[in-house]
Amino acid sequence: MSYGLMFHHFHGKGFPKVQGSISQKEFLKILSNLKKKKKILNPEEYFNKVSNKKISNNEVCITFDDAIKSQVKLILPILDKLNIKAFFFVYTSLFKGEPDNLEYYRDFRCMYYKNLKIFYKDFYKILEKFFPNKNKIFFFKYKSNYLKKYKFYTNDDRKFRFCRDVILTKKEYEKIMNLMMKKKKYSRKKRKNLLFMNTTDIKKIDKAGHVVGIHSHSHPTTLKKLSENLQYREYKDSKIILESLLRKKVWSMSHPCGSYNNTTLKILKKIGIKIGFRSNLIIKKIKSKLEIPRQDHAELLIKLK
């Protein structure tokens, strides 16, 4: 089966270890093992082969999501040295001074807590205090098979994501997180430049021959729940911003948190997106050019241990 490899966070040389991050050494180990079994195609070649239905099971591509700074500082030099070209999917609200709170929240729970169990414990305490009714609903509605397809999530991870994405509204979730961050005096301003790419980084990636694609504008975790108009704005605005920045047509994307529906696919076709990537391998074959399966690097790393 042909698919894309999906990478997010990296640690080392000024970038602390966070939930799900891997080192440069681990990244090289994944690539080394991959090359024994697969052929890594550059983005244009991968797209052309998929379009012409000539893609082979042993051919894959490399993708990066979320415009994370460590990708530029730690991994871009490795890709350039190995002459590997990749897709970089970025959400664009951060270029308007509105970075995704999810990255701040990830950074906070990893940097200010000894382990995630302690973080989850504090989170649920505040949930019960400020949203007691939602806490009761969460207790009765949680299903243990939620996100089972993502093997690298622990039971606690899946439970937390169910609460965040299904039980709470965005506003409610952010209220809880902001209260926790305020208590521990977390500073977004001090962490911003370490967490996120800037416009110079995006241009550098593009100049190096990689393909930059959209990942929505504001990175909603459940995009498929949005109305057609809001979904359209998420992707159209993102495409306009990125094309203005790069001065070229943008034709690729990945679905944030793997969330999309038929309305999403219709919108992507309408605005000229030619290839799109999922966030898992549930689909065992390429269903459409906008639903290419991907394997998370965490799964690959587990297999190597």
PDB file of C-alpha atoms in Angstrom:
ATOM      1  CA  MET A   1       0.000   0.000   0.000  1.00  0.00           C
ATOM      2  CA  SER A   2       1.279   3.474  -0.872  1.00  0.00           C
ATOM      3  CA  TYR A   3       0.912   6.177   1.758  1.00  0.00           C
ATOM      4  CA  GLY A   4       2.499   9.247   3.267  1.00  0.00           C
ATOM      5  CA  LEU A   5       4.635   9.354   6.391  1.00  0.00           C
ATOM      6  CA  MET A   6       3.461  11.979   8.890  1.00  0.00           C
ATOM      7  CA  PHE A   7       5.799  13.876  11.217  1.00  0.00           C
ATOM      8  CA  HIS A   8       5.107  16.584  13.797  1.00  0.00           C
ATOM      9  CA  HIS A   9       7.365  17.356  16.783  1.00  0.00           C
ATOM     10  CA  PHE A  10      11.122  16.983  17.275  1.00  0.00           C
ATOM     11  CA  HIS A  11      13.412  17.540  20.257  1.00  0.00           C
ATOM     12  CA  GLY A  12      17.111  18.392  20.617  1.00  0.00           C
ATOM     13  CA  LYS A  13      19.443  21.435  20.381  1.00  0.00           C
ATOM     14  CA  GLY A  14      17.253  23.937  22.204  1.00  0.00           C
ATOM     15  CA  PHE A  15      13.976  22.152  21.660  1.00  0.00           C
ATOM     16  CA  PRO A  16      12.734  20.221  24.722  1.00  0.00           C
ATOM     17  CA  LYS A  17      11.196  16.787  24.583  1.00  0.00           C
ATOM     18  CA  VAL A  18       7.409  17.007  24.441  1.00  0.00           C
ATOM     19  CA  GLN A  19       4.574  14.533  24.040  1.00  0.00           C
ATOM     20  CA  GLY A  20       5.074  12.640  20.772  1.00  0.00           C
ATOM     21  CA  SER A  21       8.379  14.283  19.822  1.00  0.00           C
ATOM     22  CA  ILE A  22      11.327  12.365  18.398  1.00  0.00           C
ATOM     23  CA  SER A  23      15.030  13.156  18.070  1.00  0.00           C
ATOM     24  CA  GLN A  24      17.094  13.700  14.937  1.00  0.00           C
ATOM     25  CA  LYS A  25      18.683  10.299  15.557  1.00  0.00           C
ATOM     26  CA  GLU A  26      15.283   8.627  15.687  1.00  0.00           C
ATOM     27  CA  PHE A  27      14.223  10.447  12.527  1.00  0.00           C
ATOM     28  CA  LEU A  28      17.314   9.153  10.697  1.00  0.00           C
ATOM     29  CA  LYS A  29      16.646   5.659  12.024  1.00  0.00           C
ATOM     30  CA  ILE A  30      13.117   5.772  10.614  1.00  0.00           C
ATOM     31  CA  LEU A  31      14.392   6.948   7.224  1.00  0.00           C
ATOM     32  CA  SER A  32      17.145   4.320   7.157  1.00  0.00           C
ATOM     33  CA  ASN A  33      14.709   1.521   7.882  1.00  0.00           C
ATOM     34  CA  LEU A  34      12.188   2.924   5.432  1.00  0.00           C
ATOM     35  CA  LYS A  35      14.670   2.994   2.560  1.00  0.00           C
ATOM     36  CA  LYS A  36      15.214  -0.750   2.931  1.00  0.00           C
ATOM     37  CA  LYS A  37      11.594  -1.408   2.018  1.00  0.00           C
ATOM     38  CA  LYS A  38      10.249   1.680   0.283  1.00  0.00           C
ATOM     39  CA  LYS A  39      11.187   4.319  -2.264  1.00  0.00           C
ATOM     40  CA  ILE A  40      10.752   7.908  -1.065  1.00  0.00           C
ATOM     41  CA  LEU A  41       9.310  10.077  -3.831  1.00  0.00           C
ATOM     42  CA  ASN A  42       9.434  13.847  -3.980  1.00  0.00           C
ATOM     43  CA  PRO A  43       6.010  15.576  -3.746  1.00  0.00           C
ATOM     44  CA  GLU A  44       5.555  16.307  -7.453  1.00  0.00           C
ATOM     45  CA  GLU A  45       6.535  12.789  -8.463  1.00  0.00           C
ATOM     46  CA  TYR A  46       4.230  11.299  -5.838  1.00  0.00           C
ATOM     47  CA  PHE A  47       1.314  13.432  -7.014  1.00  0.00           C
ATOM     48  CA  ASN A  48       1.900  12.607 -10.682  1.00  0.00           C
ATOM     49  CA  LYS A  49       2.026   8.874  -9.998  1.00  0.00           C
ATOM     50  CA  VAL A  50      -1.137   8.993  -7.890  1.00  0.00           C
ATOM     51  CA  SER A  51      -2.893  11.075 -10.568  1.00  0.00           C
ATOM     52  CA  ASN A  52      -1.924   8.639 -13.318  1.00  0.00           C
ATOM     53  CA  LYS A  53      -2.687   5.617 -11.110  1.00  0.00           C
ATOM     54  CA  LYS A  54       0.884   4.411 -11.489  1.00  0.00           C
ATOM     55  CA  ILE A  55       1.830   4.557  -7.825  1.00  0.00           C
ATOM     56  CA  SER A  56       3.376   1.348  -6.469  1.00  0.00           C
ATOM     57  CA  ASN A  57       2.951  -0.144  -3.001  1.00  0.00           C
ATOM     58  CA  ASN A  58       6.623   0.418  -2.263  1.00  0.00           C
ATOM     59  CA  GLU A  59       6.485   4.159  -3.041  1.00  0.00           C
ATOM     60  CA  VAL A  60       5.818   6.709  -0.284  1.00  0.00           C
ATOM     61  CA  CYS A  61       6.235  10.407   0.472  1.00  0.00           C
ATOM     62  CA  ILE A  62       7.268  12.400   3.535  1.00  0.00           C
ATOM     63  CA  THR A  63       4.934  14.970   5.125  1.00  0.00           C
ATOM     64  CA  PHE A  64       5.130  17.430   8.037  1.00  0.00           C
ATOM     65  CA  ASP A  65       2.160  19.113   9.745  1.00  0.00           C
ATOM     66  CA  ASP A  66       1.454  22.190  11.865  1.00  0.00           C
ATOM     67  CA  ALA A  67       4.267  24.677  11.037  1.00  0.00           C
ATOM     68  CA  ILE A  68       6.350  23.650  14.036  1.00  0.00           C
ATOM     69  CA  LYS A  69       9.671  25.459  14.457  1.00  0.00           C
ATOM     70  CA  SER A  70      11.696  22.337  15.322  1.00  0.00           C
ATOM     71  CA  GLN A  71      10.979  20.965  11.841  1.00  0.00           C
ATOM     72  CA  VAL A  72      12.906  23.857  10.306  1.00  0.00           C
ATOM     73  CA  LYS A  73      15.784  23.961  12.787  1.00  0.00           C
ATOM     74  CA  LEU A  74      16.364  20.237  13.338  1.00  0.00           C
ATOM     75  CA  ILE A  75      14.997  18.387  10.307  1.00  0.00           C
ATOM     76  CA  LEU A  76      15.217  20.667   7.271  1.00  0.00           C
ATOM     77  CA  PRO A  77      19.063  20.460   7.241  1.00  0.00           C
ATOM     78  CA  ILE A  78      18.842  16.655   7.303  1.00  0.00           C
ATOM     79  CA  LEU A  79      16.384  16.573   4.410  1.00  0.00           C
ATOM     80  CA  ASP A  80      18.562  18.912   2.383  1.00  0.00           C
ATOM     81  CA  LYS A  81      21.691  16.864   3.093  1.00  0.00           C
ATOM     82  CA  LEU A  82      19.940  13.643   2.017  1.00  0.00           C
ATOM     83  CA  ASN A  83      18.301  15.404  -0.956  1.00  0.00           C
ATOM     84  CA  ILE A  84      14.834  14.372   0.212  1.00  0.00           C
ATOM     85  CA  LYS A  85      11.954  16.677  -0.665  1.00  0.00           C
ATOM     86  CA  ALA A  86       8.775  16.677   1.406  1.00  0.00           C
ATOM     87  CA  PHE A  87       5.327  18.194   1.873  1.00  0.00           C
ATOM     88  CA  PHE A  88       5.020  20.798   4.647  1.00  0.00           C
ATOM     89  CA  PHE A  89       1.416  21.485   5.632  1.00  0.00           C
ATOM     90  CA  VAL A  90       0.901  24.701   7.585  1.00  0.00           C
ATOM     91  CA  TYR A  91      -2.106  26.458   9.060  1.00  0.00           C
ATOM     92  CA  THR A  92      -2.035  30.182   8.390  1.00  0.00           C
ATOM     93  CA  SER A  93      -3.598  31.991  11.361  1.00  0.00           C
ATOM     94  CA  LEU A  94      -0.140  32.102  12.972  1.00  0.00           C
ATOM     95  CA  PHE A  95       1.037  34.369  10.139  1.00  0.00           C
ATOM     96  CA  LYS A  96      -1.719  36.768  11.202  1.00  0.00           C
ATOM     97  CA  GLY A  97      -0.497  36.815  14.789  1.00  0.00           C
ATOM     98  CA  GLU A  98      -2.939  34.153  15.991  1.00  0.00           C
ATOM     99  CA  PRO A  99      -1.044  30.886  16.594  1.00  0.00           C
ATOM    100  CA  ASP A 100      -2.977  27.735  17.373  1.00  0.00           C
ATOM    101  CA  ASN A 101      -3.600  27.429  21.105  1.00  0.00           C
ATOM    102  CA  LEU A 102      -3.214  23.656  20.811  1.00  0.00           C
ATOM    103  CA  GLU A 103       0.551  24.051  20.471  1.00  0.00           C
ATOM    104  CA  TYR A 104       0.710  26.290  23.516  1.00  0.00           C
ATOM    105  CA  TYR A 105      -1.372  23.779  25.440  1.00  0.00           C
ATOM    106  CA  ARG A 106       0.853  20.885  24.409  1.00  0.00           C
ATOM    107  CA  ASP A 107       3.933  22.844  25.379  1.00  0.00           C
ATOM    108  CA  PHE A 108       2.397  23.805  28.712  1.00  0.00           C
ATOM    109  CA  ARG A 109       1.392  20.314  29.802  1.00  0.00           C
ATOM    110  CA  CYS A 110       4.777  18.901  28.834  1.00  0.00           C
ATOM    111  CA  MET A 111       6.931  21.684  30.288  1.00  0.00           C
ATOM    112  CA  TYR A 112       5.033  22.457  33.490  1.00  0.00           C
ATOM    113  CA  TYR A 113       4.051  18.949  34.556  1.00  0.00           C
ATOM    114  CA  LYS A 114       6.275  16.085  35.626  1.00  0.00           C
ATOM    115  CA  ASN A 115       4.060  13.669  33.704  1.00  0.00           C
ATOM    116  CA  LEU A 116       0.731  13.685  31.866  1.00  0.00           C
ATOM    117  CA  LYS A 117      -1.113  11.764  34.554  1.00  0.00           C
ATOM    118  CA  ILE A 118      -0.666  14.721  36.897  1.00  0.00           C
ATOM    119  CA  PHE A 119      -1.798  17.124  34.165  1.00  0.00           C
ATOM    120  CA  TYR A 120      -4.912  15.072  33.416  1.00  0.00           C
ATOM    121  CA  LYS A 121      -5.737  14.916  37.114  1.00  0.00           C
ATOM    122  CA  ASP A 122      -5.592  18.721  37.426  1.00  0.00           C
ATOM    123  CA  PHE A 123      -7.584  19.151  34.227  1.00  0.00           C
ATOM    124  CA  TYR A 124     -10.467  16.975  35.411  1.00  0.00           C
ATOM    125  CA  LYS A 125     -10.546  18.751  38.772  1.00  0.00           C
ATOM    126  CA  ILE A 126     -11.156  22.074  37.031  1.00  0.00           C
ATOM    127  CA  LEU A 127     -13.654  20.456  34.671  1.00  0.00           C
ATOM    128  CA  GLU A 128     -15.673  19.228  37.637  1.00  0.00           C
ATOM    129  CA  LYS A 129     -15.461  22.605  39.391  1.00  0.00           C
ATOM    130  CA  PHE A 130     -16.455  24.904  36.512  1.00  0.00           C
ATOM    131  CA  PHE A 131     -18.502  22.575  34.314  1.00  0.00           C
ATOM    132  CA  PRO A 132     -20.109  19.991  36.639  1.00  0.00           C
ATOM    133  CA  ASN A 133     -22.847  19.086  34.148  1.00  0.00           C
ATOM    134  CA  LYS A 134     -20.347  18.511  31.377  1.00  0.00           C
ATOM    135  CA  ASN A 135     -18.304  16.395  33.773  1.00  0.00           C
ATOM    136  CA  LYS A 136     -21.318  14.140  34.365  1.00  0.00           C
ATOM    137  CA  ILE A 137     -22.011  13.869  30.639  1.00  0.00           C
ATOM    138  CA  PHE A 138     -18.363  13.005  30.048  1.00  0.00           C
ATOM    139  CA  PHE A 139     -18.511  10.237  32.652  1.00  0.00           C
ATOM    140  CA  PHE A 140     -21.538   8.589  31.013  1.00  0.00           C
ATOM    141  CA  LYS A 141     -20.755   9.169  27.340  1.00  0.00           C
ATOM    142  CA  TYR A 142     -17.083   8.263  27.100  1.00  0.00           C
ATOM    143  CA  LYS A 143     -16.523   5.196  24.922  1.00  0.00           C
ATOM    144  CA  SER A 144     -13.352   3.199  25.457  1.00  0.00           C
ATOM    145  CA  ASN A 145     -12.983   2.581  21.719  1.00  0.00           C
ATOM    146  CA  TYR A 146     -12.674   6.297  20.941  1.00  0.00           C
ATOM    147  CA  LEU A 147      -9.653   6.905  18.646  1.00  0.00           C
ATOM    148  CA  LYS A 148      -8.683   3.226  18.888  1.00  0.00           C
ATOM    149  CA  LYS A 149      -7.310   3.485  15.358  1.00  0.00           C
ATOM    150  CA  TYR A 150      -4.482   5.656  16.685  1.00  0.00           C
ATOM    151  CA  LYS A 151      -2.418   2.961  18.359  1.00  0.00           C
ATOM    152  CA  PHE A 152       0.142   5.401  19.771  1.00  0.00           C
ATOM    153  CA  TYR A 153      -2.414   7.110  22.029  1.00  0.00           C
ATOM    154  CA  THR A 154      -2.671   5.819  25.583  1.00  0.00           C
ATOM    155  CA  ASN A 155      -6.078   5.255  27.178  1.00  0.00           C
ATOM    156  CA  ASP A 156      -5.613   8.502  29.107  1.00  0.00           C
ATOM    157  CA  ASP A 157      -4.781  10.363  25.887  1.00  0.00           C
ATOM    158  CA  ARG A 158      -7.921   9.115  24.158  1.00  0.00           C
ATOM    159  CA  LYS A 159     -10.089   9.917  27.146  1.00  0.00           C
ATOM    160  CA  PHE A 160      -8.719  13.459  27.281  1.00  0.00           C
ATOM    161  CA  ARG A 161      -9.287  14.002  23.561  1.00  0.00           C
ATOM    162  CA  PHE A 162     -12.853  12.737  23.844  1.00  0.00           C
ATOM    163  CA  CYS A 163     -13.490  15.289  26.572  1.00  0.00           C
ATOM    164  CA  ARG A 164     -11.825  18.057  24.572  1.00  0.00           C
ATOM    165  CA  ASP A 165     -13.337  17.336  21.165  1.00  0.00           C
ATOM    166  CA  VAL A 166     -16.730  15.784  21.954  1.00  0.00           C
ATOM    167  CA  ILE A 167     -17.905  16.977  25.366  1.00  0.00           C
ATOM    168  CA  LEU A 168     -16.536  20.502  25.663  1.00  0.00           C
ATOM    169  CA  THR A 169     -16.988  23.446  23.356  1.00  0.00           C
ATOM    170  CA  LYS A 170     -13.840  25.199  22.157  1.00  0.00           C
ATOM    171  CA  LYS A 171     -14.561  28.080  24.515  1.00  0.00           C
ATOM    172  CA  GLU A 172     -15.038  25.765  27.512  1.00  0.00           C
ATOM    173  CA  TYR A 173     -11.865  23.835  26.815  1.00  0.00           C
ATOM    174  CA  GLU A 174      -9.831  27.002  26.436  1.00  0.00           C
ATOM    175  CA  LYS A 175     -11.223  28.387  29.681  1.00  0.00           C
ATOM    176  CA  ILE A 176      -9.971  25.333  31.583  1.00  0.00           C
ATOM    177  CA  MET A 177      -6.545  25.440  29.935  1.00  0.00           C
ATOM    178  CA  ASN A 178      -6.143  29.168  30.402  1.00  0.00           C
ATOM    179  CA  LEU A 179      -6.968  28.866  34.105  1.00  0.00           C
ATOM    180  CA  MET A 180      -4.327  26.157  34.480  1.00  0.00           C
ATOM    181  CA  MET A 181      -1.741  28.189  32.600  1.00  0.00           C
ATOM    182  CA  LYS A 182      -2.445  31.335  34.580  1.00  0.00           C
ATOM    183  CA  LYS A 183      -2.006  29.453  37.844  1.00  0.00           C
ATOM    184  CA  LYS A 184       1.444  28.242  36.775  1.00  0.00           C
ATOM    185  CA  LYS A 185       2.359  31.583  35.145  1.00  0.00           C
ATOM    186  CA  TYR A 186       2.891  30.196  31.653  1.00  0.00           C
ATOM    187  CA  SER A 187       3.929  32.902  29.143  1.00  0.00           C
ATOM    188  CA  ARG A 188       2.794  32.540  25.534  1.00  0.00           C
ATOM    189  CA  LYS A 189       4.988  35.488  24.542  1.00  0.00           C
ATOM    190  CA  LYS A 190       8.162  33.826  25.782  1.00  0.00           C
ATOM    191  CA  ARG A 191       7.405  30.511  24.051  1.00  0.00           C
ATOM    192  CA  LYS A 192       6.037  31.716  20.712  1.00  0.00           C
ATOM    193  CA  ASN A 193       9.291  31.964  18.738  1.00  0.00           C
ATOM    194  CA  LEU A 194      10.417  28.521  19.903  1.00  0.00           C
ATOM    195  CA  LEU A 195       7.162  26.822  18.942  1.00  0.00           C
ATOM    196  CA  PHE A 196       6.084  28.250  15.598  1.00  0.00           C
ATOM    197  CA  MET A 197       7.467  28.849  12.127  1.00  0.00           C
ATOM    198  CA  ASN A 198       7.403  32.371  10.746  1.00  0.00           C
ATOM    199  CA  THR A 199       7.093  33.681   7.184  1.00  0.00           C
ATOM    200  CA  THR A 200      10.871  33.547   6.703  1.00  0.00           C
ATOM    201  CA  ASP A 201      10.829  29.840   7.601  1.00  0.00           C
ATOM    202  CA  ILE A 202       8.052  29.109   5.107  1.00  0.00           C
ATOM    203  CA  LYS A 203       9.903  30.879   2.307  1.00  0.00           C
ATOM    204  CA  LYS A 204      13.075  28.977   3.229  1.00  0.00           C
ATOM    205  CA  ILE A 205      11.238  25.651   2.977  1.00  0.00           C
ATOM    206  CA  ASP A 206       9.782  26.605  -0.383  1.00  0.00           C
ATOM    207  CA  LYS A 207      13.128  27.856  -1.725  1.00  0.00           C
ATOM    208  CA  ALA A 208      14.749  24.534  -0.738  1.00  0.00           C
ATOM    209  CA  GLY A 209      12.419  22.748  -3.151  1.00  0.00           C
ATOM    210  CA  HIS A 210       9.865  21.357  -0.736  1.00  0.00           C
ATOM    211  CA  VAL A 211       6.117  21.722  -1.316  1.00  0.00           C
ATOM    212  CA  VAL A 212       4.182  23.901   1.130  1.00  0.00           C
ATOM    213  CA  GLY A 213       0.473  23.129   1.431  1.00  0.00           C
ATOM    214  CA  ILE A 214      -2.483  24.228   3.524  1.00  0.00           C
ATOM    215  CA  HIS A 215      -3.636  22.733   6.821  1.00  0.00           C
ATOM    216  CA  SER A 216      -6.693  25.021   7.274  1.00  0.00           C
ATOM    217  CA  HIS A 217      -6.477  28.562   8.657  1.00  0.00           C
ATOM    218  CA  SER A 218      -7.134  28.197  12.398  1.00  0.00           C
ATOM    219  CA  HIS A 219      -6.586  24.426  12.805  1.00  0.00           C
ATOM    220  CA  PRO A 220      -9.970  23.334  14.251  1.00  0.00           C
ATOM    221  CA  THR A 221      -9.737  19.855  15.786  1.00  0.00           C
ATOM    222  CA  THR A 222     -13.174  18.818  14.493  1.00  0.00           C
ATOM    223  CA  LEU A 223     -13.389  20.648  11.186  1.00  0.00           C
ATOM    224  CA  LYS A 224     -16.080  18.323   9.831  1.00  0.00           C
ATOM    225  CA  LYS A 225     -18.509  19.743  12.409  1.00  0.00           C
ATOM    226  CA  LEU A 226     -18.271  23.222  10.888  1.00  0.00           C
ATOM    227  CA  SER A 227     -20.859  24.547   8.467  1.00  0.00           C
ATOM    228  CA  GLU A 228     -20.077  24.538   4.765  1.00  0.00           C
ATOM    229  CA  ASN A 229     -19.457  28.290   4.843  1.00  0.00           C
ATOM    230  CA  LEU A 230     -17.032  28.071   7.766  1.00  0.00           C
ATOM    231  CA  GLN A 231     -15.176  25.150   6.176  1.00  0.00           C
ATOM    232  CA  TYR A 232     -14.890  27.128   2.960  1.00  0.00           C
ATOM    233  CA  ARG A 233     -13.450  30.123   4.812  1.00  0.00           C
ATOM    234  CA  GLU A 234     -10.948  27.899   6.660  1.00  0.00           C
ATOM    235  CA  TYR A 235      -9.466  26.593   3.420  1.00  0.00           C
ATOM    236  CA  LYS A 236     -10.007  29.504   1.042  1.00  0.00           C
ATOM    237  CA  ASP A 237      -8.487  32.042   3.445  1.00  0.00           C
ATOM    238  CA  SER A 238      -5.546  29.744   4.120  1.00  0.00           C
ATOM    239  CA  LYS A 239      -4.895  29.257   0.415  1.00  0.00           C
ATOM    240  CA  ILE A 240      -5.033  33.005  -0.286  1.00  0.00           C
ATOM    241  CA  ILE A 241      -2.605  33.807   2.546  1.00  0.00           C
ATOM    242  CA  LEU A 242      -0.121  31.106   1.553  1.00  0.00           C
ATOM    243  CA  GLU A 243      -0.224  31.938  -2.153  1.00  0.00           C
ATOM    244  CA  SER A 244       0.339  35.614  -1.366  1.00  0.00           C
ATOM    245  CA  LEU A 245       3.314  34.687   0.801  1.00  0.00           C
ATOM    246  CA  LEU A 246       4.912  32.261  -1.665  1.00  0.00           C
ATOM    247  CA  ARG A 247       3.761  33.990  -4.856  1.00  0.00           C
ATOM    248  CA  LYS A 248       2.765  30.682  -6.411  1.00  0.00           C
ATOM    249  CA  LYS A 249      -0.244  28.385  -6.608  1.00  0.00           C
ATOM    250  CA  VAL A 250      -0.831  26.105  -3.633  1.00  0.00           C
ATOM    251  CA  TRP A 251      -2.194  22.687  -4.618  1.00  0.00           C
ATOM    252  CA  SER A 252      -1.774  20.340  -1.646  1.00  0.00           C
ATOM    253  CA  MET A 253      -3.168  19.958   1.876  1.00  0.00           C
ATOM    254  CA  SER A 254      -3.636  17.704   4.889  1.00  0.00           C
ATOM    255  CA  HIS A 255      -6.769  17.400   7.030  1.00  0.00           C
ATOM    256  CA  PRO A 256      -6.179  18.809  10.557  1.00  0.00           C
ATOM    257  CA  CYS A 257      -6.633  15.982  13.083  1.00  0.00           C
ATOM    258  CA  GLY A 258      -7.900  13.867  10.185  1.00  0.00           C
ATOM    259  CA  SER A 259     -11.284  15.593  10.388  1.00  0.00           C
ATOM    260  CA  TYR A 260     -13.235  16.043   7.155  1.00  0.00           C
ATOM    261  CA  ASN A 261     -16.443  15.021   5.361  1.00  0.00           C
ATOM    262  CA  ASN A 262     -17.858  15.062   1.840  1.00  0.00           C
ATOM    263  CA  THR A 263     -18.501  18.795   2.148  1.00  0.00           C
ATOM    264  CA  THR A 264     -14.803  19.317   2.873  1.00  0.00           C
ATOM    265  CA  LEU A 265     -13.772  17.350  -0.209  1.00  0.00           C
ATOM    266  CA  LYS A 266     -16.171  19.334  -2.390  1.00  0.00           C
ATOM    267  CA  ILE A 267     -14.714  22.600  -1.099  1.00  0.00           C
ATOM    268  CA  LEU A 268     -11.127  21.482  -1.652  1.00  0.00           C
ATOM    269  CA  LYS A 269     -11.882  20.564  -5.266  1.00  0.00           C
ATOM    270  CA  LYS A 270     -13.627  23.898  -5.776  1.00  0.00           C
ATOM    271  CA  ILE A 271     -10.622  25.953  -4.621  1.00  0.00           C
ATOM    272  CA  GLY A 272      -8.132  23.972  -6.706  1.00  0.00           C
ATOM    273  CA  ILE A 273      -6.508  21.598  -4.225  1.00  0.00           C
ATOM    274  CA  LYS A 274      -5.219  18.574  -6.128  1.00  0.00           C
ATOM    275  CA  ILE A 275      -3.999  16.236  -3.377  1.00  0.00           C
ATOM    276  CA  GLY A 276      -4.895  15.838   0.292  1.00  0.00           C
ATOM    277  CA  PHE A 277      -3.742  13.598   3.142  1.00  0.00           C
ATOM    278  CA  ARG A 278      -5.534  11.862   6.005  1.00  0.00           C
ATOM    279  CA  SER A 279      -3.952  11.258   9.413  1.00  0.00           C
ATOM    280  CA  ASN A 280      -4.219   7.471   9.617  1.00  0.00           C
ATOM    281  CA  LEU A 281      -4.038   4.216   7.656  1.00  0.00           C
ATOM    282  CA  ILE A 282      -7.662   3.149   8.155  1.00  0.00           C
ATOM    283  CA  ILE A 283      -8.299   3.373   4.431  1.00  0.00           C
ATOM    284  CA  LYS A 284      -6.306   0.454   3.047  1.00  0.00           C
ATOM    285  CA  LYS A 285      -5.947   1.952  -0.404  1.00  0.00           C
ATOM    286  CA  ILE A 286      -5.974   5.367  -2.023  1.00  0.00           C
ATOM    287  CA  LYS A 287      -9.697   6.164  -2.171  1.00  0.00           C
ATOM    288  CA  SER A 288      -9.255   9.554  -3.802  1.00  0.00           C
ATOM    289  CA  LYS A 289      -6.454  12.063  -4.336  1.00  0.00           C
ATOM    290  CA  LEU A 290      -7.849  14.085  -1.418  1.00  0.00           C
ATOM    291  CA  GLU A 291      -7.802  11.139   0.993  1.00  0.00           C
ATOM    292  CA  ILE A 292      -4.277   9.753   0.854  1.00  0.00           C
ATOM    293  CA  PRO A 293      -3.613   7.621   3.973  1.00  0.00           C
ATOM    294  CA  ARG A 294      -0.675   8.451   6.233  1.00  0.00           C
ATOM    295  CA  GLN A 295       1.244   6.646   8.943  1.00  0.00           C
ATOM    296  CA  ASP A 296       2.269   8.586  12.033  1.00  0.00           C
ATOM    297  CA  HIS A 297       5.956   8.517  12.920  1.00  0.00           C
ATOM    298  CA  ALA A 298       5.034   7.245  16.400  1.00  0.00           C
ATOM    299  CA  GLU A 299       3.764   4.005  14.871  1.00  0.00           C
ATOM    300  CA  LEU A 300       6.937   3.590  12.846  1.00  0.00           C
ATOM    301  CA  LEU A 301       9.087   4.151  15.895  1.00  0.00           C
ATOM    302  CA  ILE A 302       7.171   1.556  17.904  1.00  0.00           C
ATOM    303  CA  LYS A 303       7.888  -1.022  15.216  1.00  0.00           C
ATOM    304  CA  LEU A 304      11.610  -0.243  15.348  1.00  0.00           C
ATOM    305  CA  LYS A 305      11.875  -0.796  19.124  1.00  0.00           C
TER     306      LYS A 305
END
